[in-house]
Coordinates of C-alpha atoms and ligand atoms in Angstrom, one line a residue:
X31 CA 0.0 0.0 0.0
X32 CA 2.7 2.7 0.8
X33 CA 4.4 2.1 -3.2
X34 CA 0.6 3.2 -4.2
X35 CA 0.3 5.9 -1.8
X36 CA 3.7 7.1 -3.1
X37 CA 2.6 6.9 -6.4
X38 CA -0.6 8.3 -6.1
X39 CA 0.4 11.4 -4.2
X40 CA 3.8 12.3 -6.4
X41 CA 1.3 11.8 -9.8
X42 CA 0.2 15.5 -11.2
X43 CA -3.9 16.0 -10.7
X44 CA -5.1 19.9 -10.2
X45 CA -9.1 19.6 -10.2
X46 CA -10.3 19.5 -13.8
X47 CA -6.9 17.7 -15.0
X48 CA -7.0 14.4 -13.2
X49 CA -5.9 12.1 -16.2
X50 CA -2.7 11.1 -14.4
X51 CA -4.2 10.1 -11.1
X52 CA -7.0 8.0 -13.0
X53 CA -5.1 6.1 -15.2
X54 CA -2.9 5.2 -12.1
X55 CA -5.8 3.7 -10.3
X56 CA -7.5 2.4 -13.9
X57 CA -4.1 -0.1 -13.5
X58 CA -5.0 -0.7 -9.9
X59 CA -8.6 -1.6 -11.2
X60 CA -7.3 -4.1 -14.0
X61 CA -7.9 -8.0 -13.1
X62 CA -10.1 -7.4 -10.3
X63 CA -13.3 -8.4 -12.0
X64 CA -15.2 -5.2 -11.4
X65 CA -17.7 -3.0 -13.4
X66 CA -15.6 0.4 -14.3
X67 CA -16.8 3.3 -16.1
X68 CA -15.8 6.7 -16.6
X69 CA -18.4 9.6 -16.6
X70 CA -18.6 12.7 -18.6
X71 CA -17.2 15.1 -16.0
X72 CA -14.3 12.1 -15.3
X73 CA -15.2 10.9 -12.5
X74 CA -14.2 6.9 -12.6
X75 CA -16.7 4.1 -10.7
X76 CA -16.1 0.7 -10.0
X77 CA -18.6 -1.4 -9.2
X78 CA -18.8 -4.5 -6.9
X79 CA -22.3 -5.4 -7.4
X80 CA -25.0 -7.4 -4.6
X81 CA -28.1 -7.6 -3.6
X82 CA -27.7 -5.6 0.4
X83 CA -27.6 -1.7 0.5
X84 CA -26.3 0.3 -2.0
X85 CA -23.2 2.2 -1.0
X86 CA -21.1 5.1 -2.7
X87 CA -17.6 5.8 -1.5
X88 CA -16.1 8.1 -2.6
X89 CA -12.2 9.9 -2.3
X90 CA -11.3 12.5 -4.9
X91 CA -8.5 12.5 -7.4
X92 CA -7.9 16.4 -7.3
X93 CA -5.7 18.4 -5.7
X94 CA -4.8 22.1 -4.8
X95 CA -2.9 24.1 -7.3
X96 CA -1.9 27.2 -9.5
X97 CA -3.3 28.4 -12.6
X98 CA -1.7 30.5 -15.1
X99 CA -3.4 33.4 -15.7
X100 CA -0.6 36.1 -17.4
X101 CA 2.8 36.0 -18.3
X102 CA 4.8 39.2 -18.2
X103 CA 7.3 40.6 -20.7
X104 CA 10.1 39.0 -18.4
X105 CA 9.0 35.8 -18.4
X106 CA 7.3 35.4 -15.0
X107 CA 3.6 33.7 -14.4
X108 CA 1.4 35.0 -12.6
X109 CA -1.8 32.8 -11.5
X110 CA -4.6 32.4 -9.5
X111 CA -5.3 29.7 -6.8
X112 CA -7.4 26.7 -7.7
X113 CA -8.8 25.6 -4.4
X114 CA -7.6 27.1 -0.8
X115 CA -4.6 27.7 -1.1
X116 CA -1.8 29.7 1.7
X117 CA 0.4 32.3 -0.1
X118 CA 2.6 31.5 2.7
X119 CA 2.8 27.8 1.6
X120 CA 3.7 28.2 -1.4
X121 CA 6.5 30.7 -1.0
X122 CA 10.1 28.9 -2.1
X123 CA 8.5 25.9 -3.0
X124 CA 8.6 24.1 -6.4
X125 CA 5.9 23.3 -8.5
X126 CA 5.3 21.6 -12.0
X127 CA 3.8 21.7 -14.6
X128 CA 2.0 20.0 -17.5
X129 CA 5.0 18.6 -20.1
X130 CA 7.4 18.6 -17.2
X131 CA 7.9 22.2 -16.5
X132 CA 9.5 22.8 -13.1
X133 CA 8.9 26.3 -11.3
X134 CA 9.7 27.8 -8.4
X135 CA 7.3 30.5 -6.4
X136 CA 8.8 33.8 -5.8
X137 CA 7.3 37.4 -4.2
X138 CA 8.3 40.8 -5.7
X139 CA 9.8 42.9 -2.3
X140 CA 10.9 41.8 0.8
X141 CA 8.3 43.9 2.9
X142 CA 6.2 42.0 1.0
X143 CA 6.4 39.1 3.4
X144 CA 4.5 41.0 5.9
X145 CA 1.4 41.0 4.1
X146 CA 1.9 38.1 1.4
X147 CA -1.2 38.1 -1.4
X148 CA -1.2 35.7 -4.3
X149 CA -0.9 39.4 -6.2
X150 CA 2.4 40.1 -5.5
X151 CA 3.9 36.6 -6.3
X152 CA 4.9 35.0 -9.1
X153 CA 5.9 31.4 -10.6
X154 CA 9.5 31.2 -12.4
X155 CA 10.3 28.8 -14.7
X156 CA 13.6 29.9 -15.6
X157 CA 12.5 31.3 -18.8
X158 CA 14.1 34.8 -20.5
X159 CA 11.5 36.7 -21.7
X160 CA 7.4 36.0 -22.3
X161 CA 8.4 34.5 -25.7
X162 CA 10.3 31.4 -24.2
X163 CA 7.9 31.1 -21.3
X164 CA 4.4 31.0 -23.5
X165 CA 6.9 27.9 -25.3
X166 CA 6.8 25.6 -22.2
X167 CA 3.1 27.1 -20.5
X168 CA -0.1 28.5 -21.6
X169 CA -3.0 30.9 -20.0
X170 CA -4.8 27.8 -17.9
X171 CA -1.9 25.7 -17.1
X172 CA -2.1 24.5 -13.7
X173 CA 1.0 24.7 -11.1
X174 CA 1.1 21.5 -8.6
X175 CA 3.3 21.2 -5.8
X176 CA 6.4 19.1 -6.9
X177 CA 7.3 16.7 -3.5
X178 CA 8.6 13.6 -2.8
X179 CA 6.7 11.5 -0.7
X180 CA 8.7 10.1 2.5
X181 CA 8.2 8.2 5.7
X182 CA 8.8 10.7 8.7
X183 CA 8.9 8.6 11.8
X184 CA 5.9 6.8 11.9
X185 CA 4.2 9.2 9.7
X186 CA 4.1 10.0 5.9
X187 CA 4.7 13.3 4.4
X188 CA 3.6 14.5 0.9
X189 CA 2.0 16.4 -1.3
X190 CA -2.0 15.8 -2.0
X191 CA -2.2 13.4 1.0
X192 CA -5.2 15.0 0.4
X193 CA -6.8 12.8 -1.0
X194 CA -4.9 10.2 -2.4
X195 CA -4.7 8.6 0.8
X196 CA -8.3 8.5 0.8
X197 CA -8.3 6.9 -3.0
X198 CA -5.5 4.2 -1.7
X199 CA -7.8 3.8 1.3
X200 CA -10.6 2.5 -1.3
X201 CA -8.6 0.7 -3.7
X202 CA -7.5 -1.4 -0.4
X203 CA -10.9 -1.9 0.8
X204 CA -11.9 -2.7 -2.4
X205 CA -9.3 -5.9 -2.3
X206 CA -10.5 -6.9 1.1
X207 CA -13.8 -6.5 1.5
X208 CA -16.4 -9.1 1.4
X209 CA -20.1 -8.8 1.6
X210 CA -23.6 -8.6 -0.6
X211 CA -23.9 -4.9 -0.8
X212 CA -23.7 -3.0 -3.9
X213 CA -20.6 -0.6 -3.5
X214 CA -19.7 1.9 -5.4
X215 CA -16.2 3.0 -5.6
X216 CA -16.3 6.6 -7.0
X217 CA -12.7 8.3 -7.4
X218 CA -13.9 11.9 -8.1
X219 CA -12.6 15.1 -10.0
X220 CA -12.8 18.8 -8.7
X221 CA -13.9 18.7 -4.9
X222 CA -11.4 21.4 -4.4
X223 CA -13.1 23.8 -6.1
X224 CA -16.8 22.9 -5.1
X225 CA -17.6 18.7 -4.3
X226 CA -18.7 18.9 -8.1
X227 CA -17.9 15.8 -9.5
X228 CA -19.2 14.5 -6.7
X229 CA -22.6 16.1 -7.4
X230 CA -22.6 14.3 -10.5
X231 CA -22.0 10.5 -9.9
X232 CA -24.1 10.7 -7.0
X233 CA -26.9 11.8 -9.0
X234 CA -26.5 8.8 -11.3
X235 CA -25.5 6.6 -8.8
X236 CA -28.7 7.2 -6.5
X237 CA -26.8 5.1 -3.9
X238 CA -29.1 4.0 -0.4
X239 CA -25.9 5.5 1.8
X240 CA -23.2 7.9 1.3
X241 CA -19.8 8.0 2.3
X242 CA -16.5 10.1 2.1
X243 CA -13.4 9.2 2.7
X244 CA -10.9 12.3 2.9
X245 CA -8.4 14.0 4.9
X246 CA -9.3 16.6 7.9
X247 CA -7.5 19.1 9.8
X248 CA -5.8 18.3 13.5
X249 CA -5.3 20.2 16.6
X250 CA -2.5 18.9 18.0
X251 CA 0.3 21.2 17.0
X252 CA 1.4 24.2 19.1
X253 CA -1.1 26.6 19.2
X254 CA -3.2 24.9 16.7
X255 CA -6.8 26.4 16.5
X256 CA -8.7 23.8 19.4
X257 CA -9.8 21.0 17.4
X258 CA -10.8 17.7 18.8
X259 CA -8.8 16.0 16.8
X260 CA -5.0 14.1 16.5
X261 CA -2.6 12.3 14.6
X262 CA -2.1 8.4 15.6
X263 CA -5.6 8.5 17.8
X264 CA -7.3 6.8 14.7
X265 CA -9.4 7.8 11.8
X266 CA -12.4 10.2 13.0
X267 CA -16.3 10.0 12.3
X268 CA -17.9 13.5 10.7
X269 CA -20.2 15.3 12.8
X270 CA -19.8 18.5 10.9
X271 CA -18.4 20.4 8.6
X272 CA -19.1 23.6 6.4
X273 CA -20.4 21.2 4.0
X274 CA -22.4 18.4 5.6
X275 CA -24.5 17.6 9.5
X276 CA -23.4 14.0 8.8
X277 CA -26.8 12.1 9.4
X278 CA -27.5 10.5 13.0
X279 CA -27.9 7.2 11.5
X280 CA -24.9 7.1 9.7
X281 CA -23.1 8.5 11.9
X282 CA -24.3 6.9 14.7
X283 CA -23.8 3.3 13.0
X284 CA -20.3 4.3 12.0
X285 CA -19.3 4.6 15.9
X286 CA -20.8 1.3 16.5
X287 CA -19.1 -0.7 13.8
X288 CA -15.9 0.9 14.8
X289 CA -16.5 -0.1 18.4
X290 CA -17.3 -3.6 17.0
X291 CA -14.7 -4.0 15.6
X292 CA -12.3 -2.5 18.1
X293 CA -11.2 0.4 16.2
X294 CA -9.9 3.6 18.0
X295 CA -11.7 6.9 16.3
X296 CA -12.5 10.3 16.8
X297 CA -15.8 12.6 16.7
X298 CA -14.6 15.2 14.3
X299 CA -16.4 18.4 14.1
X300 CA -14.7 20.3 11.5
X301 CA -14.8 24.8 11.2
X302 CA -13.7 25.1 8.3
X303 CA -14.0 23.1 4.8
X304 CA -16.0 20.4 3.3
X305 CA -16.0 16.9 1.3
X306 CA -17.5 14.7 -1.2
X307 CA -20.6 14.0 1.5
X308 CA -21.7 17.6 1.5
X309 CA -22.8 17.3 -2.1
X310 CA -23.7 13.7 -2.1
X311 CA -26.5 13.7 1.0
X312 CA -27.9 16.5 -0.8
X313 CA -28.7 15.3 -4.2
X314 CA -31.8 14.0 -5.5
X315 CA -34.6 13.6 -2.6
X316 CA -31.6 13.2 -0.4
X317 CA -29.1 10.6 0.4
X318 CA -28.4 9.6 4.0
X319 CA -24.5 10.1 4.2
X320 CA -21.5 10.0 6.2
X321 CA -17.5 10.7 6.2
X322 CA -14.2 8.8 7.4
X323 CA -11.6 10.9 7.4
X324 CA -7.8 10.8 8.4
X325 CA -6.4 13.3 10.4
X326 CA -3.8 15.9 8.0
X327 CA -1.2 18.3 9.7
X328 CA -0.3 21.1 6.7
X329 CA -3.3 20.5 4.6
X330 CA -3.0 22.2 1.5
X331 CA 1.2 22.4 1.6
X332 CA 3.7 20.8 -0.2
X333 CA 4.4 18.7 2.7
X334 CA 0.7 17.1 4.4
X335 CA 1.3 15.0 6.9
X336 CA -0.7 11.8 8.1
X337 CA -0.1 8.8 10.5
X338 CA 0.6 5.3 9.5
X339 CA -1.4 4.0 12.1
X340 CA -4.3 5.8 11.8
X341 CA -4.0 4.9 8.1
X342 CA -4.1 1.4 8.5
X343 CA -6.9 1.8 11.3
X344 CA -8.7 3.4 8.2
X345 CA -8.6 0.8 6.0
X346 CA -9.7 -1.8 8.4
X347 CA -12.6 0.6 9.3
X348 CA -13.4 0.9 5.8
X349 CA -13.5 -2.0 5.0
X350 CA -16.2 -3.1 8.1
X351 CA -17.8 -0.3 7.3
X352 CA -18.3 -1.4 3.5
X353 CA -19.2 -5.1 4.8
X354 CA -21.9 -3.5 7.6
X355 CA -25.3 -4.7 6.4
X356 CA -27.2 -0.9 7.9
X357 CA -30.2 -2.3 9.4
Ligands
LIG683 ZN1 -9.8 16.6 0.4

C-alpha cells in the first residue's frame, strides 16, 4: 500500500486535469473483475455489485494548485489559486507543470512578506522573456506542488495526502472487503473547487448510503486552533463540517461498527471546509450520508502529513464499514 500511496500522491492531478491520477488507479482496477466506467465530468466508478444496501464511496482525485493566468514581458507567471490555497505555503517551493515544467514560487519585495497576497507573487520557470515562457506554458496551465513522498517517523509526508490517501484507502478496501452490498467506488474530480464531480456521480448513482473518505485538519500542533482531533488517535467519524451535518444514523452506525470491531476513532467536528458528503447527502430527494476521514497536519502544503497508524486503522474501518449490512 505505501508504493501506491507514493505513487498516487507524487502523480500531477489539479481539479479538472485528473488524467494522471485516474489512469494510475485504472491499472490498480485491472484483473479485479469489477464494473468500471468513466463519466462525462471524469469521474471513474467501480462497481462491486450485490443484492444488500447500496453504497457510494467516494475519495477525490484532485488536488490544490496554481493556474496560469498572465505571463509578463520578463517571463514570469502570474496565477490564481485553484482551491484554498496559503500564499505562505507556497513561498520557495517548487511546482510543476504540464510537459514537465518545473517552477519555483517567488514574491516581488521583501516587505512583501509581511502581508503576502497571491498578487504580488509569481511562478519562475527559468524562462528569459514571455516568448520562451508562452513555449513551455499557456494561460490555464495549472502549477502543482512538486514533493517527494517520505516516511517521517511513523508518519508519511507529501504532497495531496489530500486525497490520495483517501483513494489508496478505497482501492484497499476494495481488495478486502467481502459482503452482498452494492458498492460503489467513486474516485472523483474537482472537490477542491466545489464537491462537483461529486454532485454528478451521486446523481447517477442514487446510492441507499453515502460515504467520504478524505483528509481533515488536527489540533495537535502548538497553538493549533482547538480541534478535537490528532494524529495516531485513529481515523475520526464526521459530525460537521461547512459542507455536511453528517446524518445521526450514519453517523451513529459508523461509531458502532468501529467499536465492534475495536477500532480507535475520533468525533470530528470540522470549522472550516467540506468533502465529497456535502454534495452527495444533498442530491436527489436526499441521500443519508456519512465521512471517514484521516487526520492531516499542513493540509494544503507541499508537505501534508498523516499517521501510518491511523492509516491502516482506516482501511480496516473501511472495510467493516463497507461489509456492515445498515439495518
Ligand atoms: Zn480533500
Amino acid at each position: 500500500m505505501l508504493k501506491l500511496i507514493k505513487n498516487l500522491s507524487e502523480a500531477y492531478g489539479p481539479s479538472g486535469r485528473e488524467e494522471e491520477v485516474r489512469s494510475l488507479i485504472q491499472e490498480e482496477l485491472k484483473g479485479k473483475n469489477l464494473e468500471v466506467f468513466t463519466d462525462a465530468l471524469g469521474n471513474l466508478v467501480a462497481v462491486k455489485e450485490g443484492r444488500g444496501k447500496k453504497i457510494m464511496v467516494a475519495a477525490h482525485m484532485d488536488e490544490v494548485g496554481l493556474m496560469v493566468t498572465h505571463v509578463d514581458e520578463e517571463g514570469f507567471l502570474r496565477f490564481a489559486n485553484i482551491g484554498g490555497l496559503q500564499p505562505a505555503s507556497i513561498l520557495g517551493r517548487c511546482f510543476l507543470l504540464p510537459g514537465g515544467v518545473k517552477a519555483t514560487a517567488g514574491v516581488e519585495k521583501p516587505e512583501d512578506l509581511k502581508d503576502l497576497s497571491f498578487k504580488k507573487m509569481y511562478l519562475d520557470i527559468g524562462a528569459r522573456d514571455k516568448g520562451e515562457a508562452l513555449g513551455q506554458v499557456g494561460i490555464g496551465s495549472v502549477a502543482v506542488f512538486e514533493a517527494a513522498f517520505t516516511p517521517v517517523g511513523g508518519r508519511y509526508s507529501g504532497k495531496a495526502m489530500d486525497d490520495r490517501i483517501g483513494c489508496a484507502l478505497l482501492l484497499a478496501a476494495m481488495e478486502e472487503v467481502r459482503t452482498d452490498n452494492e458498492i460503489y467506488f467513486v474516485f472523483t474530480v474537482q472537490e477542491e473547487v466545489g464537491l462537483r464531480g461529486a454532485r454528478t456521480s451521486a446523481y447517477r448513482l442514487n446510492p441507499d448510503i453515502g460515504l467520504a473518505v478524505d483528509v481533515t485538519r488536527s489540533g495537535d500542533t502548538p497553538e493549533a486552533p482547538r480541534m478535537a482531533v490528532s494524529l495516531g488517535k485513529g481515523p475520526t467519524v464526521k459530525v460537521k463540517d461547512n459542507s455536511i451535518i453528517a446524518h445521526p444514523r450514519v453517523k451513529e452506525r459508523m461509531m458502532a461498527v468501529a467499536e465492534g470491531e475495536g477500532i480507535p476513532y475520533q468525533p470530528e467536528v470540522l470549522e472550516r471546509g467540506g468533502t465529497d458528503a456535502g454534495a452527495i447527502h444533498i442530491t436527489r430527494e436526499g441521500i443519508p450520508s456519512g465521512v471517514m476521514s484521516i487526520p492531516c497536519r499542513y493540509i494544503h502544503t507541499a508537505a501534508e502529513m498523516v499517521d501510518a497508524g491511523d492509516v491502516e486503522y482506516g482501511r480496516r474501518f473501511l472495510t467493516a464499514l463497507l461489509e456492515d449490512s445498515w439495518s
